[in-house]
Amino acid sequence: MLRLCDAAIVRTALIWAILTCGPVFAAPVGSPSSDLALLDALTWGATPTSFSALLAQGREAWLSAQLRPSHAMVLPPVAQAQIHSIQPQGALIDRVVAFDAQAKAANGLADLNAKKAAQSAYQGALNDACRQSLTATILRALYAPDQVRERMTWFWFNRFNVHQGKANLRVLVGDYLDTAIRPHALGRFRDLLTATLEHPAMLRYLDNVENAAGRLNENYARELMELHTLGVGGGYAQHDVEELARILTGAGIDSRPENPRVKPELQGDLVRKGLFLFNPARHDYGSKVLLGHTIHSRGYAEIEEALDVLARHPATARNVSRAMALYLMGRSPSNALVDRLAAVFTQTDGDTAAVLGALVHTPEFMDAAGSGFKDPVRYVFSALRLAYDDRVILNTTPVQNWLNRLGEGLFNRSTPDGYPLDAAAWSGPGQLTTRFEIARQIGSGSAGLFKSGALDAVEEPAFPLLQNGLYFGPLVATLTPRTRDALRRAVSPQDWNTLFLSSPEFMH
């Protein structure tokens, strides 16, 4: 088999540049190509199996099942077995206590060499915990049948971003995704706000653990309004940031088994949920005015009232609806569409599934299908799903490496704003050159994906089947004549795969 050299990669890049001048494909509504466009827009990428399932269920039944998934949707056994084998044991608070004890023991060693070795072992354990969370996340994204929930899980995580590199977040980030984000990915926005606020990953990342009466830390309060809810220009001022920070005082983390000491009259205000602790001794009990609403002194109930105000604010409805539409359409929605979606958001008290259902049934959504440029996560996941369908990979390390090289590593965005959703952030020459190389790696063979982590593991034979039933069905109809001509000139199956994965149609 021919191995593509650097010159061939350059040739691919040149072909791609020429192909981008071709026309944009628009699928007639109700056609197989339209069903394919819907599937590809809402999932991590169409596969022969998922397309057959959509056709068998019918468009509306499939969409209904995706927006309101049942417990019957389970991972393939091979994927579930991998996740089960790396699933952390015990409650999160117990795991954090164990890691803290390991760190304390390492730091307390007098012998410098022993101390260095123990500290290195501690960091290695943190890294292992994060790698396990990455593996589980990738396997769920690739193989979960409830694909819309998985797409929205990444959307919400990116919006409520935390970075694994801060403090002990490598231990926390997987639980944050699995308990605070995924269960609410298609539910009420207000519930998602509570779940993220009470999770130690968010409290640690945005420093609310440092926020106490008389020593305000405004980081979380600011991002809660600017990024999570109202958005820039959403009608809040610096005074509102300060007032929200005061409301959030006392919301923090505590892994100690005993409750902190508080005055007898405040005992009833103490709230514990796992690692989350609302400590009334650290709370500012003065009255506050948030966005024109007077919030009276009531301890944790002030936080709940503030979240109600933020979640039900018209600016939040517009800001969140706009972001969801941009994410799934791949281009900025019109103001008229945002208004319609915001109305659904308000009428349903922030029901994500209802907003998505309304979005999918708009002409603008189907008109946009296939026009948005894929961000790296969607590009890599869609390539693997199409190449291997429901054959489960055994090693996610190459996937993690590809995403890191492309600049969108999972859990790796260091700033609270999350990765950008616009195409301009991902379509530069350097990004495309890296994509062509990754397209070659995916298209040329198994790329290490089918070699498990066992010491004596032998890589299973595998080759990406991109020219499958889906390709020879509705997919080939979406290709322009220029792309088809380029594919006909391929000199080997590896060359064909690389060209296809580098084509403008697959990039979008």
XYZ file of C-alpha atoms in Angstrom:
508
model
C 0.000 0.000 0.000
C 1.192 3.508 -0.853
C 2.171 5.815 2.017
C 1.405 9.444 1.355
C 4.498 11.643 1.543
C 4.685 15.309 2.399
C 4.292 16.224 -1.259
C 1.001 14.352 -1.362
C -0.209 16.270 1.682
C 0.645 19.520 -0.082
C -1.229 18.246 -3.141
C -4.231 17.519 -0.923
C -4.106 21.050 0.453
C -4.004 22.508 -3.036
C -6.920 20.358 -4.155
C -8.891 21.444 -1.092
C -8.205 25.103 -1.889
C -9.522 24.572 -5.417
C -12.552 22.633 -4.229
C -13.635 25.382 -1.856
C -14.636 27.390 -4.896
C -17.318 24.823 -5.698
C -21.049 25.285 -5.042
C -22.668 24.584 -1.678
C -24.951 21.554 -1.715
C -28.521 22.120 -0.570
C -30.602 19.002 0.104
C -34.314 19.092 -0.765
C -36.382 18.811 2.416
C -37.731 15.289 2.887
C -35.096 13.657 0.688
C -32.577 11.070 1.912
C -29.916 13.764 1.651
C -32.057 15.982 3.872
C -32.317 13.200 6.460
C -28.546 12.793 6.266
C -28.050 16.527 6.767
C -30.309 16.479 9.840
C -28.460 13.490 11.272
C -25.066 15.030 10.683
C -26.094 18.398 12.136
C -27.418 16.971 15.411
C -24.984 14.126 16.111
C -21.221 13.690 16.257
C -21.369 12.450 12.691
C -23.514 10.243 10.500
C -22.788 6.520 10.252
C -24.402 3.782 8.175
C -25.990 2.347 11.321
C -27.344 5.646 12.639
C -28.705 6.605 9.214
C -30.503 3.272 8.918
C -31.970 3.790 12.397
C -33.284 7.224 11.436
C -34.911 5.845 8.289
C -36.440 2.927 10.210
C -37.889 5.159 12.941
C -38.892 8.041 10.740
C -37.595 11.573 11.050
C -39.984 12.826 13.760
C -39.902 9.660 15.871
C -36.098 9.649 15.752
C -35.953 13.306 16.745
C -38.420 12.811 19.599
C -36.403 9.886 20.963
C -33.205 11.909 20.756
C -34.625 14.974 22.496
C -36.252 12.901 25.262
C -33.942 9.857 25.464
C -35.000 6.858 27.504
C -32.906 4.701 29.801
C -33.022 2.020 27.104
C -30.330 3.913 25.170
C -27.139 2.187 26.274
C -23.591 2.058 24.969
C -22.353 -0.940 22.971
C -21.010 -3.619 25.345
C -17.373 -3.187 24.253
C -17.501 0.567 24.923
C -19.367 0.128 28.198
C -16.875 -2.485 29.369
C -13.986 -0.107 28.736
C -15.685 2.674 30.687
C -16.577 0.307 33.524
C -12.958 -0.864 33.801
C -11.729 2.705 34.403
C -14.715 4.023 36.353
C -13.560 5.640 39.620
C -14.683 3.754 42.699
C -16.453 5.403 45.619
C -17.957 8.839 46.105
C -16.171 11.910 44.750
C -15.593 13.259 48.262
C -13.801 10.042 49.268
C -11.570 10.181 46.188
C -10.670 13.806 46.831
C -9.871 13.041 50.478
C -7.573 10.217 49.342
C -5.761 12.449 46.823
C -5.408 15.215 49.412
C -3.918 12.735 51.867
C -1.467 11.526 49.215
C -0.374 15.097 48.487
C -0.014 15.910 52.184
C 2.057 12.805 52.803
C 4.338 13.574 49.849
C 4.883 17.169 50.901
C 5.649 16.094 54.462
C 8.590 13.848 53.607
C 11.934 15.080 54.903
C 14.131 13.210 52.419
C 14.285 15.353 49.255
C 14.597 12.430 46.839
C 11.729 10.564 48.455
C 9.667 13.740 48.504
C 10.296 14.370 44.809
C 9.364 10.785 43.936
C 6.190 10.935 46.030
C 5.148 14.257 44.516
C 5.758 12.842 41.033
C 3.608 9.829 41.903
C 0.855 12.158 43.081
C 0.943 14.146 39.827
C 0.924 10.888 37.890
C -2.190 9.766 39.747
C -3.901 13.063 38.906
C -2.953 12.622 35.252
C -4.280 9.061 35.241
C -7.599 10.259 36.667
C -7.895 12.856 33.912
C -6.948 10.376 31.176
C -9.634 8.008 32.374
C -12.200 10.799 32.212
C -11.031 11.684 28.705
C -11.341 8.074 27.581
C -14.879 7.761 28.924
C -15.898 11.061 27.334
C -14.535 10.101 23.911
C -16.168 6.661 23.975
C -19.538 8.139 24.910
C -19.286 10.763 22.178
C -18.412 8.181 19.531
C -20.831 5.395 20.448
C -23.684 6.617 22.650
C -27.025 6.137 20.838
C -28.360 9.324 22.480
C -26.186 11.433 20.211
C -28.053 14.716 20.610
C -27.519 14.557 24.363
C -23.800 13.950 23.780
C -23.554 16.892 21.378
C -25.270 19.123 23.921
C -23.121 17.778 26.758
C -20.059 19.143 24.986
C -21.865 22.411 24.227
C -22.772 22.985 27.878
C -19.384 21.887 29.158
C -17.759 24.339 26.783
C -20.121 27.085 27.956
C -19.590 26.277 31.641
C -15.924 25.593 31.025
C -13.415 24.477 33.635
C -9.746 23.705 32.965
C -8.247 20.410 34.101
C -4.850 22.015 34.749
C -5.911 24.072 37.762
C -5.335 22.718 41.281
C -6.892 19.231 41.598
C -9.411 19.592 38.766
C -7.988 16.525 37.046
C -9.803 14.522 39.718
C -12.975 16.609 39.488
C -13.527 17.246 35.784
C -14.890 13.821 34.836
C -17.427 13.893 37.653
C -18.331 17.463 36.700
C -19.182 16.323 33.174
C -21.009 13.182 34.288
C -23.045 14.580 37.199
C -23.421 18.326 36.607
C -23.535 18.586 32.799
C -24.743 15.421 31.044
C -27.858 14.762 33.203
C -29.097 18.302 32.452
C -27.905 18.601 28.837
C -31.462 18.362 27.480
C -33.277 19.551 30.571
C -34.064 22.849 32.276
C -31.400 25.519 32.097
C -32.151 26.536 35.676
C -31.291 23.026 36.914
C -28.033 23.134 34.973
C -27.130 26.408 36.681
C -27.620 24.854 40.112
C -25.680 21.703 39.246
C -22.676 23.630 37.943
C -22.740 26.111 40.825
C -22.712 23.351 43.433
C -19.959 21.304 41.803
C -16.469 21.664 43.298
C -14.890 21.874 39.837
C -16.654 25.175 39.111
C -16.197 26.563 42.621
C -12.471 25.784 42.502
C -11.900 26.898 38.915
C -13.560 30.306 39.291
C -12.305 30.861 42.833
C -15.585 31.042 44.699
C -13.923 28.973 47.409
C -12.092 32.236 48.218
C -15.271 34.329 48.237
C -16.300 35.334 51.768
C -17.915 38.223 53.589
C -15.424 41.074 53.780
C -13.082 39.363 51.244
C -15.071 39.346 48.004
C -13.847 37.410 44.993
C -15.873 38.442 41.947
C -14.530 35.892 39.439
C -17.442 33.474 39.477
C -20.095 36.175 39.790
C -18.731 37.944 36.715
C -18.540 34.827 34.535
C -21.923 33.616 35.747
C -23.475 36.721 34.188
C -21.109 37.387 31.285
C -20.619 33.828 30.001
C -23.209 31.515 31.531
C -26.403 33.581 31.454
C -26.966 37.215 30.401
C -24.008 37.694 28.087
C -22.049 40.819 27.230
C -24.490 43.691 26.859
C -27.099 41.743 28.816
C -28.064 44.681 31.002
C -25.871 44.185 34.054
C -23.324 46.600 35.514
C -20.340 46.350 37.835
C -22.679 46.937 40.760
C -24.572 43.753 39.832
C -21.301 41.800 39.718
C -20.470 42.982 43.215
C -23.952 42.206 44.528
C -23.936 38.729 43.002
C -20.491 38.102 44.496
C -21.946 39.039 47.910
C -24.835 36.640 47.338
C -22.368 33.859 46.505
C -20.262 34.314 49.635
C -20.052 31.127 51.649
C -20.583 28.766 48.698
C -17.464 26.602 48.666
C -15.878 23.206 49.202
C -15.171 21.200 52.349
C -13.948 17.612 52.467
C -13.700 17.391 56.256
C -16.137 14.954 57.893
C -17.177 17.409 60.593
C -19.205 20.562 59.962
C -17.533 23.936 60.464
C -18.293 25.884 63.601
C -21.055 28.437 63.158
C -23.137 30.483 65.550
C -26.142 28.603 66.962
C -28.596 30.943 65.224
C -26.979 30.124 61.833
C -26.858 26.338 62.216
C -30.042 25.928 60.181
C -28.503 27.804 57.250
C -25.619 25.365 56.751
C -25.999 23.299 53.544
C -23.868 20.237 52.663
C -24.065 18.190 49.452
C -21.016 15.974 49.081
C -18.053 18.308 48.688
C -20.292 21.359 48.327
C -20.680 23.428 51.464
C -22.620 26.601 52.065
C -20.972 27.967 55.163
C -23.127 30.656 56.787
C -20.130 31.840 58.821
C -18.560 33.061 55.545
C -21.741 34.563 54.088
C -22.563 38.263 53.749
C -26.016 38.524 55.310
C -26.751 42.082 54.206
C -29.559 42.767 51.729
C -28.593 42.998 48.062
C -30.052 44.442 44.861
C -29.401 42.305 41.772
C -30.612 43.566 38.389
C -33.201 45.686 40.160
C -34.435 42.829 42.380
C -34.064 43.256 46.130
C -32.775 40.010 47.629
C -33.252 39.837 51.358
C -30.900 38.118 53.772
C -31.724 34.367 53.819
C -28.439 32.493 53.397
C -28.396 29.846 50.665
C -31.918 30.801 49.599
C -30.404 34.054 48.291
C -28.366 32.031 45.799
C -31.447 30.150 44.644
C -33.333 33.412 44.152
C -30.417 34.917 42.237
C -30.300 31.899 39.909
C -34.043 32.280 39.312
C -33.509 35.922 38.338
C -30.624 35.086 35.997
C -32.193 31.987 34.406
C -35.490 33.758 33.639
C -34.050 37.041 32.432
C -34.916 37.920 28.788
C -31.226 38.522 28.034
C -30.427 34.957 29.136
C -33.138 33.538 26.893
C -31.676 35.364 23.897
C -28.028 34.757 24.741
C -28.391 31.029 25.369
C -30.734 30.478 22.415
C -28.355 32.284 20.076
C -25.432 30.163 21.255
C -27.342 26.896 20.795
C -28.389 27.880 17.283
C -24.849 28.920 16.334
C -23.467 25.661 17.679
C -25.838 23.396 15.734
C -26.256 25.501 12.590
C -22.605 26.361 12.154
C -23.376 29.986 11.414
C -24.880 32.958 13.219
C -28.682 32.807 13.415
C -30.795 35.770 12.392
C -32.221 38.030 15.070
C -35.710 36.897 14.050
C -34.784 33.253 14.666
C -33.204 34.123 18.020
C -36.405 35.920 19.003
C -38.499 32.834 18.191
C -36.190 30.505 20.100
C -35.978 32.880 23.067
C -39.777 32.904 23.217
C -39.777 29.081 23.453
C -37.028 29.263 26.099
C -39.158 31.639 28.169
C -42.453 29.794 27.673
C -40.949 26.445 28.695
C -38.867 27.816 31.587
C -35.608 27.114 29.793
C -36.354 23.611 28.468
C -33.369 22.834 26.229
C -35.114 19.990 24.388
C -38.064 22.243 23.554
C -35.768 24.962 22.203
C -33.880 22.433 20.077
C -37.130 20.979 18.770
C -38.243 24.432 17.722
C -34.875 25.149 16.092
C -34.799 21.949 14.058
C -38.230 22.661 12.586
C -37.278 26.076 11.211
C -36.389 26.579 7.525
C -33.222 28.378 8.638
C -31.893 25.257 10.336
C -32.117 23.002 7.298
C -30.911 25.790 5.050
C -27.770 26.042 7.175
C -27.137 22.277 7.362
C -23.740 21.441 5.928
C -22.607 25.044 5.577
C -20.801 25.445 8.904
C -17.101 24.632 9.175
C -16.469 21.837 11.680
C -14.474 22.622 14.786
C -11.697 20.067 15.517
C -13.708 17.951 17.971
C -16.555 17.529 15.530
C -14.149 16.915 12.643
C -12.242 14.119 14.385
C -15.305 12.475 15.925
C -17.249 12.536 12.653
C -14.296 11.042 10.760
C -13.973 8.150 13.205
C -17.708 7.496 13.315
C -17.948 7.337 9.525
C -14.754 5.281 9.174
C -15.571 2.596 11.742
C -19.326 2.938 12.374
C -20.178 0.876 15.469
C -16.835 -0.938 15.690
C -15.493 0.331 19.012
C -11.931 1.617 19.202
C -9.761 0.214 21.990
C -7.357 3.116 22.453
C -8.432 6.747 22.690
C -4.912 8.176 23.084
C -4.522 8.955 19.350
C -7.843 10.816 19.470
C -6.718 12.883 22.436
C -3.441 13.662 20.685
C -5.203 14.748 17.487
C -7.503 17.099 19.361
C -4.586 18.605 21.270
C -2.661 19.166 18.035
C -5.708 20.840 16.522
C -6.013 23.170 19.507
C -9.284 21.856 20.953
C -8.161 19.312 23.501
C -10.934 18.098 25.783
C -10.879 19.795 29.215
C -7.927 21.853 27.982
C -9.316 25.372 27.439
C -7.593 27.456 30.087
C -9.951 30.454 29.980
C -13.578 30.470 31.235
C -15.040 31.454 27.858
C -14.648 27.971 26.351
C -13.558 27.239 22.801
C -14.924 29.563 20.092
C -17.870 28.399 18.006
C -17.179 30.462 14.881
C -15.510 28.960 11.808
C -12.866 31.696 11.620
C -11.176 30.266 14.712
C -10.576 26.909 13.019
C -10.030 27.561 9.310
C -6.547 29.108 9.245
C -3.747 27.628 7.089
C -1.961 26.033 10.057
C -5.159 24.363 11.219
C -5.862 22.959 7.753
C -2.323 21.640 7.306
C -2.677 19.727 10.578
C -6.084 18.428 9.527
C -4.655 17.065 6.285
C -2.001 15.171 8.247
C -4.615 13.778 10.652
C -6.825 12.864 7.685
C -3.867 10.873 6.341
C -3.384 9.097 9.675
C -7.064 8.185 10.005
C -7.399 7.262 6.347
C -4.269 5.130 6.036
C -4.938 2.494 8.671
C -5.813 1.742 12.256
C -3.523 4.512 13.598
C -3.127 2.737 16.938
C -6.850 2.944 17.684
C -7.272 -0.815 18.027
C -4.414 -1.612 20.385
C -5.550 -1.745 23.986
C -3.440 -0.514 26.868
C -2.556 -4.010 28.066
C 1.189 -4.710 28.201
C 0.971 -7.702 25.867
C -1.678 -6.191 23.589
C -1.434 -6.735 19.852
C -3.120 -4.252 17.567
C -6.213 -5.680 15.925
C -6.300 -5.433 12.132
C -8.508 -2.553 11.040
C -8.956 -0.310 8.044
C -11.340 2.655 7.710
C -14.333 1.824 5.513
C -15.307 5.252 4.219
C -16.646 3.879 0.928
C -19.525 2.192 2.710
C -23.264 1.915 2.146
C -23.856 5.421 3.433
C -21.311 6.846 1.009
C -22.799 5.066 -2.012
C -26.278 6.097 -0.862
C -27.110 9.697 0.060
C -23.566 10.852 0.876
C -22.130 10.718 -2.624
C -24.997 12.911 -3.802
C -23.740 15.743 -1.606
C -20.341 15.906 -3.335
C -19.594 18.472 -6.008
C -18.283 17.335 -9.409
C -14.849 18.723 -8.506
C -14.672 16.606 -5.361
C -15.778 13.488 -7.216
C -13.156 14.134 -9.878
C -10.453 14.538 -7.243
C -11.497 11.262 -5.593
C -11.364 9.437 -8.939
C -7.708 10.437 -9.219
C -6.767 8.702 -5.948
C -3.941 6.200 -6.459
C -4.802 3.924 -3.503
C -7.513 3.365 -0.894
C -5.383 5.305 1.589
C -5.094 8.189 -0.864
C -8.859 8.144 -1.469
C -9.612 8.201 2.247
C -7.248 11.091 2.835
C -8.723 13.103 -0.018
C -12.275 12.459 1.159
C -11.552 13.432 4.767
C -9.821 16.571 3.431
C -12.684 17.545 1.125
C -14.667 20.731 1.761
C -17.877 18.698 2.034
C -16.469 16.664 4.912
C -14.898 19.707 6.540
C -18.377 21.255 6.736
